[in-house]
Short mmCIF file of C-alpha atoms in Angstrom, two decimals:
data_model
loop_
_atom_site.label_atom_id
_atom_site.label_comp_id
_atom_site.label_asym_id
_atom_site.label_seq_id
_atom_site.Cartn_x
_atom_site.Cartn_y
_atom_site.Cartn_z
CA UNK A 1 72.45 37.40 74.13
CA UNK A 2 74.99 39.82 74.65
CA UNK A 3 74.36 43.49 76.45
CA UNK A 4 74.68 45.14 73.35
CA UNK A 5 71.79 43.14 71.83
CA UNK A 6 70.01 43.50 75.14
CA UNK A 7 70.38 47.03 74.78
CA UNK A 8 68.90 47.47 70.92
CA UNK A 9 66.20 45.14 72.21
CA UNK A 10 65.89 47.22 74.91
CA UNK A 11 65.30 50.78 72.87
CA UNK A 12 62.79 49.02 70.55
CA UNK A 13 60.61 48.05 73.20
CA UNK A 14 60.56 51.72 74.13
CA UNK A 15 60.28 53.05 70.80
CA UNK A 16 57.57 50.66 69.85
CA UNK A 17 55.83 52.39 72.81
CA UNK A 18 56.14 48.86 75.16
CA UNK A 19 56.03 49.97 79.00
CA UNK A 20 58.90 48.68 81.28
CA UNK A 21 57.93 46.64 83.66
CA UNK A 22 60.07 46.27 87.33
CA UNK A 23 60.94 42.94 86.65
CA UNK A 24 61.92 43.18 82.76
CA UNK A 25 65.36 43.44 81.74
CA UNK A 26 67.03 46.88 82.00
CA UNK A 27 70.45 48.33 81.43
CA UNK A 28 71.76 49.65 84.81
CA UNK A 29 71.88 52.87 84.10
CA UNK A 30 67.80 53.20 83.88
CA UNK A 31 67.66 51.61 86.87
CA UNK A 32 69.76 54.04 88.83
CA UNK A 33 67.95 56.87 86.97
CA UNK A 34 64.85 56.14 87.79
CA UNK A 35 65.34 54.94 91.63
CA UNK A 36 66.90 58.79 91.45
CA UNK A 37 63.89 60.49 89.67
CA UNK A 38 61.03 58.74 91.50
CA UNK A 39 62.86 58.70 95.09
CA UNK A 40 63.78 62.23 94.65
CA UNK A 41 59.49 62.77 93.72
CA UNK A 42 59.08 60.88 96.80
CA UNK A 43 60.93 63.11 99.25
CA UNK A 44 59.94 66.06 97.38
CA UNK A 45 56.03 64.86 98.04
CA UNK A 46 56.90 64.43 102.03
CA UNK A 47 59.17 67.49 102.44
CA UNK A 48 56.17 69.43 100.48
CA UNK A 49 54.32 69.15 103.39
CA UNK A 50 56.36 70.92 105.91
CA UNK A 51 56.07 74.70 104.29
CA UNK A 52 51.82 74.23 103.92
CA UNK A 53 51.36 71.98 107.08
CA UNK A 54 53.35 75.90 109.05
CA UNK A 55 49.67 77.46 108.25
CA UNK A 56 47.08 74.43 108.83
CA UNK A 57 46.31 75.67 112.51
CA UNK A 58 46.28 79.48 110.84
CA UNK A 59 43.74 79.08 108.08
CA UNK A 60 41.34 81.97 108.20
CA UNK A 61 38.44 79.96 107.93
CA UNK A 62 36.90 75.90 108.49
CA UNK A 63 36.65 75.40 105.04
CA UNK A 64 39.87 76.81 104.12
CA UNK A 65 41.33 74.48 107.09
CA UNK A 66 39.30 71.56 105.86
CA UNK A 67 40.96 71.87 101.78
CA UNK A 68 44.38 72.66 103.58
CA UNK A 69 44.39 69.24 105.96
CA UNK A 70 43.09 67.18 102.90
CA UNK A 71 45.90 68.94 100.65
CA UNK A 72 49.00 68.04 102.70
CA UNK A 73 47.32 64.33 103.53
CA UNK A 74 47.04 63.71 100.02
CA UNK A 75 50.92 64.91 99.28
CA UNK A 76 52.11 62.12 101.97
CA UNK A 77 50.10 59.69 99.73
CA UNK A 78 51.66 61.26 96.59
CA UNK A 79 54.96 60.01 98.55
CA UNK A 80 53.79 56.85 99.58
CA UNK A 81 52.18 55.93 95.70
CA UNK A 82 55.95 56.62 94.83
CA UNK A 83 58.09 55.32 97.64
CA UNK A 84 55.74 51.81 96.44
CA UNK A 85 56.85 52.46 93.04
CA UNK A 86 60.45 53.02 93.37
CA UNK A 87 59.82 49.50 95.70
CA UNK A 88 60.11 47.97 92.31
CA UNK A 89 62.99 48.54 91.89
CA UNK A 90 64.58 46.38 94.83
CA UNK A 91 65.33 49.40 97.17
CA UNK A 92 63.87 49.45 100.09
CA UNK A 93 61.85 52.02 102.08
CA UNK A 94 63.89 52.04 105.30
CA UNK A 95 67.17 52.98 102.78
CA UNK A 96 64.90 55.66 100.71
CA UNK A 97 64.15 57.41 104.04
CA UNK A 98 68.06 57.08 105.47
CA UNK A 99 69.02 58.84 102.62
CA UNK A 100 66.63 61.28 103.02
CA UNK A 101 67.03 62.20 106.41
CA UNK A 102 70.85 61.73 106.44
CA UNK A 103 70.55 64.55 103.26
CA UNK A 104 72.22 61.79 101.17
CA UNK A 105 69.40 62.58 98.62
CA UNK A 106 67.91 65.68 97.30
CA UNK A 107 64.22 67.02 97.33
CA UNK A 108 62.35 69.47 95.24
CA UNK A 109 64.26 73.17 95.41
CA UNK A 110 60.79 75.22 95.80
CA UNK A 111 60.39 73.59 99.45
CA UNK A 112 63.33 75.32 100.85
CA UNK A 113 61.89 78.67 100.71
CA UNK A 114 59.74 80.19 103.77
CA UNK A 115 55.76 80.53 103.87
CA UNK A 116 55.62 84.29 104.94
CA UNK A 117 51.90 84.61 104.92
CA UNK A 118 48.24 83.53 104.27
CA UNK A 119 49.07 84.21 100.68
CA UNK A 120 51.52 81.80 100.10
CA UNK A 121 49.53 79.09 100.68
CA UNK A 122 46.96 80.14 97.92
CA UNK A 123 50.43 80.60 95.06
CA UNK A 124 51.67 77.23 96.17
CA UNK A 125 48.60 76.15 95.21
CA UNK A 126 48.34 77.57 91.97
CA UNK A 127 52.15 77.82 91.10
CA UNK A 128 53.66 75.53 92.32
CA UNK A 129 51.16 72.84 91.98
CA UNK A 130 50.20 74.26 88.48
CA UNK A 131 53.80 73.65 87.45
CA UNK A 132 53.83 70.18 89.20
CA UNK A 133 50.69 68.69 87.42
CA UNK A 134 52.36 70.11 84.14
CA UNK A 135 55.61 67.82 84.64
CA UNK A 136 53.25 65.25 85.99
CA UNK A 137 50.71 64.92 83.39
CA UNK A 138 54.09 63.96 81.55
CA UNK A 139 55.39 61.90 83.77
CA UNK A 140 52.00 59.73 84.04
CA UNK A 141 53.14 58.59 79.88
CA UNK A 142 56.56 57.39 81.42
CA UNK A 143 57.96 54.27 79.84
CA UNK A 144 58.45 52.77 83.25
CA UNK A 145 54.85 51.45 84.61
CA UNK A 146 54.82 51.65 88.04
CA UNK A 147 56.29 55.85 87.55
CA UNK A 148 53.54 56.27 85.10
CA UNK A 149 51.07 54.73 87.18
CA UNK A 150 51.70 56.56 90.35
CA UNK A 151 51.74 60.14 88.61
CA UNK A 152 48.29 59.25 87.23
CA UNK A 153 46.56 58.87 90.38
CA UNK A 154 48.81 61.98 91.59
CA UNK A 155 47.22 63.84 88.50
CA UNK A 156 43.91 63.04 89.37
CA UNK A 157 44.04 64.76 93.02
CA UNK A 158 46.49 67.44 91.89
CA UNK A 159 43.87 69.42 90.01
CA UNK A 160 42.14 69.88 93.61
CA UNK A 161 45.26 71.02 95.05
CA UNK A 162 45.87 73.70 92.20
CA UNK A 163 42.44 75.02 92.34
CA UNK A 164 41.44 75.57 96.02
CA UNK A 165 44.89 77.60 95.54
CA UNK A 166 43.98 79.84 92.55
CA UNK A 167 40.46 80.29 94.64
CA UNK A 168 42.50 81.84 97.91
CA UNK A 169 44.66 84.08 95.26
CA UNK A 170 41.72 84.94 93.80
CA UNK A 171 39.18 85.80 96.68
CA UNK A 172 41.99 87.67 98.15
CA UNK A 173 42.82 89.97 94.80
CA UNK A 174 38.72 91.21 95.30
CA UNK A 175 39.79 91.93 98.77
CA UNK A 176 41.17 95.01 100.66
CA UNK A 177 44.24 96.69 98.79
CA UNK A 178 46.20 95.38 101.82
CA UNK A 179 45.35 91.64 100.82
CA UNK A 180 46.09 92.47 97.21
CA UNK A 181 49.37 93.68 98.69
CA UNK A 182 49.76 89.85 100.18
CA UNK A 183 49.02 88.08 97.11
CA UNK A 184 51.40 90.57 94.67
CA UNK A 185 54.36 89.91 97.50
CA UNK A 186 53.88 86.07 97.24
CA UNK A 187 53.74 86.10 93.74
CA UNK A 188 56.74 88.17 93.65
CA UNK A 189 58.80 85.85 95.76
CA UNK A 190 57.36 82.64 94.34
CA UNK A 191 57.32 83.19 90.53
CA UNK A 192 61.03 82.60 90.03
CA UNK A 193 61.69 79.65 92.03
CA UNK A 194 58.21 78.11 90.72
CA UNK A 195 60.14 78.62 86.76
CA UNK A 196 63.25 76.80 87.99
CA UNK A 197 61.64 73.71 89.20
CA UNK A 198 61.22 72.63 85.85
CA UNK A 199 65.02 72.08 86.07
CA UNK A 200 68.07 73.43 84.25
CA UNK A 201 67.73 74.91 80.61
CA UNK A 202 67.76 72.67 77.87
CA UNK A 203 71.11 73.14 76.67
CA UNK A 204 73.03 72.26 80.13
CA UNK A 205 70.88 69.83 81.52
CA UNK A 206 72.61 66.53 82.17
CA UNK A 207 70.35 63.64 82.44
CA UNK A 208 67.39 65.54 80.12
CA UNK A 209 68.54 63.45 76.44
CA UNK A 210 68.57 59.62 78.27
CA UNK A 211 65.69 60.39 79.88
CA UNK A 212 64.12 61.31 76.71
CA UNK A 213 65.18 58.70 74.43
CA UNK A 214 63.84 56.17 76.98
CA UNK A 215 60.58 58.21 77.19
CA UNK A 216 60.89 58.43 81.00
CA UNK A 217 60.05 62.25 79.90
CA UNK A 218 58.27 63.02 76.48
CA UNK A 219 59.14 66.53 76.87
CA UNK A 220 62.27 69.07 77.79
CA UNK A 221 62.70 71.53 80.63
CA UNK A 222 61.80 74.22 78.60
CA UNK A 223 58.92 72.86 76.97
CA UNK A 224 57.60 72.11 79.72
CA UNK A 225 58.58 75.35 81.71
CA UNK A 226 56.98 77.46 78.40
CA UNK A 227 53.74 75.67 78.53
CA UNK A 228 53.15 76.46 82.11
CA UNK A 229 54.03 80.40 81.65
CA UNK A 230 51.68 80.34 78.67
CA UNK A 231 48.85 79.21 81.23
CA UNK A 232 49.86 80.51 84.00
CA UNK A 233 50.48 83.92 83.00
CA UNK A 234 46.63 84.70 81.11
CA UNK A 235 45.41 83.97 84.95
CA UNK A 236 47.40 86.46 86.51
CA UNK A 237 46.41 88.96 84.68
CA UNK A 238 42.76 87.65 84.55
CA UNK A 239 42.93 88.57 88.18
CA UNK A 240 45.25 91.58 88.06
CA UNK A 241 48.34 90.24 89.36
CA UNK A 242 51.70 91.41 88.11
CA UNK A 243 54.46 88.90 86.86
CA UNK A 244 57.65 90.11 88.42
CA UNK A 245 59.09 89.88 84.88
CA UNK A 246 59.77 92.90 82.92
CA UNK A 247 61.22 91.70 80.66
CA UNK A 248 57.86 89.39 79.61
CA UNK A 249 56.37 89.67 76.77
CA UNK A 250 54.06 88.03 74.34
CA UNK A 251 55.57 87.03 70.80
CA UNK A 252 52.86 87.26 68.50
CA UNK A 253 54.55 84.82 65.53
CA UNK A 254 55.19 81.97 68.25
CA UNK A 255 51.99 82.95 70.15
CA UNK A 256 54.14 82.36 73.43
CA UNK A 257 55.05 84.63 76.69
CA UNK A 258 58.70 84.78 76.47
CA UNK A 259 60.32 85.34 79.76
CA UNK A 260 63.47 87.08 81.19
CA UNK A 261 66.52 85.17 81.87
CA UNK A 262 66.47 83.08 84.82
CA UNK A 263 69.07 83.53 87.65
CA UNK A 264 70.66 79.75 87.69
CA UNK A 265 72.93 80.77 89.69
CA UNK A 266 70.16 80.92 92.61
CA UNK A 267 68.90 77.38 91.98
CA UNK A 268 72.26 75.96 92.19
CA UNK A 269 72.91 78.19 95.58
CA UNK A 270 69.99 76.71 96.78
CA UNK A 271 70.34 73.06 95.72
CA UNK A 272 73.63 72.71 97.30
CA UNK A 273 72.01 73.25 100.41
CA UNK A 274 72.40 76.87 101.04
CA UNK A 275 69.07 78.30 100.62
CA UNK A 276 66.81 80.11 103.56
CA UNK A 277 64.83 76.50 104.48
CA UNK A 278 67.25 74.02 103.91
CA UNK A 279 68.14 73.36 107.25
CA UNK A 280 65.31 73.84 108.78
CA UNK A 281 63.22 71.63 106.78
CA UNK A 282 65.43 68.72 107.08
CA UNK A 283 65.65 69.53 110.94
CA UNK A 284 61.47 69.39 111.12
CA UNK A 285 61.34 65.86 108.92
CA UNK A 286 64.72 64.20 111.03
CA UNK A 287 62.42 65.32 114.26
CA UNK A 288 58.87 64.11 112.72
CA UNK A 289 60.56 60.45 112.36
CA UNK A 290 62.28 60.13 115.38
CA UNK A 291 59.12 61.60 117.45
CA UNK A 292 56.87 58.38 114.64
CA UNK A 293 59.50 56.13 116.00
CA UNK A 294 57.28 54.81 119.32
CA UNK A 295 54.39 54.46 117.27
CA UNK A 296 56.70 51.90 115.22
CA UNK A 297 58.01 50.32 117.70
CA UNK A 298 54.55 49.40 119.47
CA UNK A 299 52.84 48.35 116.07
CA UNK A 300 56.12 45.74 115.75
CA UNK A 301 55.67 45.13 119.32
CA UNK A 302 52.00 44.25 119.30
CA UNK A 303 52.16 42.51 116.02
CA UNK A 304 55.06 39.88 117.50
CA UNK A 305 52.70 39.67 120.41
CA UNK A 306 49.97 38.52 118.18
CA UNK A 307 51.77 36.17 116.34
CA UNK A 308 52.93 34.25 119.69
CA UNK A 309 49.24 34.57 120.92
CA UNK A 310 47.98 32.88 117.77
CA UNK A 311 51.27 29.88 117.87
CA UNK A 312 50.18 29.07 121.61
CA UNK A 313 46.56 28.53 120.78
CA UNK A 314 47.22 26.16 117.65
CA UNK B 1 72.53 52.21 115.08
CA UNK B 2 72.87 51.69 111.58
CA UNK B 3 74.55 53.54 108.35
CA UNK B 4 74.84 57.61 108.80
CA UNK B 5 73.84 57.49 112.93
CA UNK B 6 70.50 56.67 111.97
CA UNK B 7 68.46 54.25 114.71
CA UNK B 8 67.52 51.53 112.02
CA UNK B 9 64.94 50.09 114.86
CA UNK B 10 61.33 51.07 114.53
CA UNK B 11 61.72 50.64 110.37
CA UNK B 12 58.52 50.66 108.13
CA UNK B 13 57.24 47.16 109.01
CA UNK B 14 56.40 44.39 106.15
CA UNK B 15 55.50 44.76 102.52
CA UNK B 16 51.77 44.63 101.24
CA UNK B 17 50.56 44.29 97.98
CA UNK B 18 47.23 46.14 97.63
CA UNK B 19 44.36 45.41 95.81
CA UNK B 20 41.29 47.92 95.41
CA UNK B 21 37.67 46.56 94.19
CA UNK B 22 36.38 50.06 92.42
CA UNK B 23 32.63 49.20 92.84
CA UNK B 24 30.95 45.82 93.57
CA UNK B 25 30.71 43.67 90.58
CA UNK B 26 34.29 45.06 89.40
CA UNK B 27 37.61 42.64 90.00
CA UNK B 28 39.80 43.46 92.68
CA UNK B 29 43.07 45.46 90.65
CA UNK B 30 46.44 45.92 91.53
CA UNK B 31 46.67 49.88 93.41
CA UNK B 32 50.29 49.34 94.72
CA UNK B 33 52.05 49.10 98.66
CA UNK B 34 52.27 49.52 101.61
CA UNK B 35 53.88 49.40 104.71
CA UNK B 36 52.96 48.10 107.86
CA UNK B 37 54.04 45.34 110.98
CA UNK B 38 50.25 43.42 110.93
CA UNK B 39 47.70 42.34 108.58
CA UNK B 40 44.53 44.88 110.27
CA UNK B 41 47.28 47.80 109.95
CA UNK B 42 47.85 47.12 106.50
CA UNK B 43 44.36 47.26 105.85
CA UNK B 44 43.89 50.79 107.17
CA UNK B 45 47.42 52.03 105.74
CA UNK B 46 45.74 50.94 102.37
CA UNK B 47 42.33 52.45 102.95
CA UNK B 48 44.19 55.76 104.03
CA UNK B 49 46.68 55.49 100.57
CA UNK B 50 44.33 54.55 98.12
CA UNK B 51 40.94 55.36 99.07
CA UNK B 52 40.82 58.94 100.20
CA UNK B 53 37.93 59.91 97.92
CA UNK B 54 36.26 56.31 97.82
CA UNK B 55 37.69 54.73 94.87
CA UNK B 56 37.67 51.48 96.90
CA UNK B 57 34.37 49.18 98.09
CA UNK B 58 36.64 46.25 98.89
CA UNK B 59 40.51 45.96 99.41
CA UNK B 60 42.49 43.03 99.89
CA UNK B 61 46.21 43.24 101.32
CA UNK B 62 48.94 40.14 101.00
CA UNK B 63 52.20 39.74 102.23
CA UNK B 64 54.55 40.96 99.15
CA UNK B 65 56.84 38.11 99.87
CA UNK B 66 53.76 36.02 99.68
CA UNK B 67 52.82 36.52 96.12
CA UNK B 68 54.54 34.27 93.09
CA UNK B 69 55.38 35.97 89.49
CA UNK B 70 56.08 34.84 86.20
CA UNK B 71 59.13 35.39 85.11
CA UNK B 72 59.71 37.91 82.15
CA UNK B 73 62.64 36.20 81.09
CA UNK B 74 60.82 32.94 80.43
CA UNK B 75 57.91 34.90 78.74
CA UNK B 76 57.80 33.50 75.03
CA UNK B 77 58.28 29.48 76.56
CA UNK B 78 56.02 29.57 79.58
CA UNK B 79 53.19 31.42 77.53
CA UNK B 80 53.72 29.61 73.95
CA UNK B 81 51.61 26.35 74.48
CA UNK B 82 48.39 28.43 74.17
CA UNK B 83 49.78 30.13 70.67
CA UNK B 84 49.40 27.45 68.46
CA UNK B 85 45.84 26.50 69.45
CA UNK B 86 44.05 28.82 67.08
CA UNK B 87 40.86 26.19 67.29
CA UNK B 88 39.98 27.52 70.96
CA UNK B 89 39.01 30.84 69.25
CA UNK B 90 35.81 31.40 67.08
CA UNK B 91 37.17 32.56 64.12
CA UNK B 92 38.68 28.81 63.50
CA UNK B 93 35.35 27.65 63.51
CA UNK B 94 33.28 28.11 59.82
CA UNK B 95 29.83 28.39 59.47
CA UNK B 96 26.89 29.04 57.06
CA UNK B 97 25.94 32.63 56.71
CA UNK B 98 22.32 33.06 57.32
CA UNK B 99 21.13 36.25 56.62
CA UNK B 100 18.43 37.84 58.96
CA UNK B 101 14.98 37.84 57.55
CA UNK B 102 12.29 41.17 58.10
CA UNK B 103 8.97 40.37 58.70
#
């Protein structure tokens, strides 16, 4: 058969709604995309860590401790369900993390700003983890099943992670005036970046049509990006928070929030490795893996020790 | 030292399929990998991965390299044989209809 047959054969597996399975045949091209997309989720999952883990010893209170430890364990196994995945693919683990930690490949935007205060951790929660289960809940349809099947069991701990957030915003906004200070500030410097995760706009957004005609993504940027503000914005004002938008408003014919424009020009700045965490973040995960690196080196240690242990006595 | 100045020593260990039992009574399914240098860390990588709110009773881990696939390529001959033995299903097999009696 020749690739161009492959190909067709290929697309009508996918349009017939057939999953892709790591060992089927694929043109080369999906293969690099999605080694990109679910690698990138991976390091995004680990990195994601870093900005919630700065507060765990800070937490005003045991239980708020106890939801914050349990949070950032579960995002290192959100990385580890798709490290596995991406597995699949033939790449290995060892190269995933070199190219990582070398900052050969990229990681979620939002994790490169700072975690100023108590505050922040309750809008990551509901922000930026409301706008993650949104592109997850998509994601978990992907044509590709191992992608698919790692967002679902993502999706099924996210909605923890989103709502112990949305409880700290919202305990804090019956506070003091000072703590309803703290939220408003978060939002303000959250809201933005939490919109541009979603990705470019439709119209200049390079991989966004492949992706969708091989149903690794049933929906666009924007789509997805509106149906989070629709949500998203009803709770803020449900608990008197202000979007930093003034240009928002509600269009009563599409029965959508439309937003103001988003500054691009930010998310690129930042993506190319120049915004305020960047360097820090990668400097925290380089010195988290060399400090793991003993532990490593004993397990591989003890396990060779084992093995000769068990050859002597047969 | 290996690609980039990275110290490749101390990698991620040996692949392991993992398999999750969701209550007794239930087969043991397919949850996904890990990572780890001996069968007992395996084990607890896997109970830390995929059981953090106990959707496991049982888990079984295997060497990746240890496990042999079907190929996907050789789908349609190495699964055919069964397709034209429509007599190992019931509805090859007729009957007489007997219809239920009330008392």
């Amino acid at each position: 058969m020749d690739e161009q047959q492959k190909l067709q054969e290929f697309q009508d597996r996918i349009d017939a709604g057939e999953k892709i399975e790591p060992k089927d045949w694929m043109p080369e091209r999906f293969r690099k995309q999605l080694v990109r997309m679910m690698s990138q989720h991976a390091h995004s999952e680990i990195i994601g860590m870093l900005p919630e883990g700065n507060w765990i010893t800070r937490a005003p209170s045991l239980r708020r401790k106890l939801a914050l430890l349990a949070k950032v364990q579960d995002e290192a196994g959100h990385g580890l369900y798709l490290y596995s995945g991406a597995e699949t693919l033939g790449v290995s683990r060892d190269e995933m993390i070199d190219d990582l930690l070398s900052g050969k490949a990229k990681y979620s935007n939002i994790f490169n700003y700072p975690t100023q205060t108590w505050a922040d951790i309750g809008v990551i929660g509901w922000l930026v983890d409301g706008a993650a289960i949104v592109n997850q809940t998509m994601l978990a349809k992907s044509s590709f099943g191992p992608y698919a099947r790692a967002n679902l069991r993502i999706c099924k701990e996210e909605s923890f992670h989103r709502k112990q957030g949305h409880e700290i915003i919202a305990t804090m906004m019956k506070g003091t005036p000072a703590q309803r200070k703290m939220v408003q500030d978060a939002v303000n410097r959250w809201w933005w970046p939490t919109l541009m995760m979603f990705g470019p706009p439709d119209d200049n957004s390079p991989n966004s049509n492949e992706l969708i005609r091989w149903k690794v993504k049933t929906k666009t940027n924007d789509e997805l990006r509106q149906s989070f503000i629709d949500r998203t914005v009803e709770e803020a004002h449900d608990m008197g928070i202000e979007i930093p938008d003034p240009d928002l408003r509600y269009n009563e014919e599409t029965k959508h929030w439309e937003i103001g424009e988003i500054n691009f020009d930010e998310l690129y700045r930042v993506v190319t490795g120049n915004g305020p965490m960047n360097k820090k973040r990668m400097a925290a995960r380089r010195k988290a893996h060399e400090e793991g690196r003993w532990v490593r080196e004993a397990a591989e240690a003890y396990a060779e020790k084992q093995k000769l242990k068990e050859k002597k006595a047969s | 030292m290996g690609e980039n100045g990275i110290n490749r020593k101390g990698g991620e260990g040996r692949m392991w399929e993992v398999f999750t039992q969701k209550k007794t009574g239930d087969p043991h399914e397919h949850a996904g990998n890990v990572h780890a240098h001996d069968a007992e860390m395996a084990l607890q990588h896997a109970r830390d991965v995929y059981s953090r709110r106990n959707e496991a009773v049982s888990i079984w881990v295997v060497p990746s390299d240890q496990i042999t696939a079907s190929s996907p390529d050789d789908a349609g001959p190495f699964f055919d044989p069964a397709e034209d033995k429509i007599f190992r299903h019931p509805q090859f097999y007729k009957v007489p209809h007997v219809s239920k009696k009330r008392r």
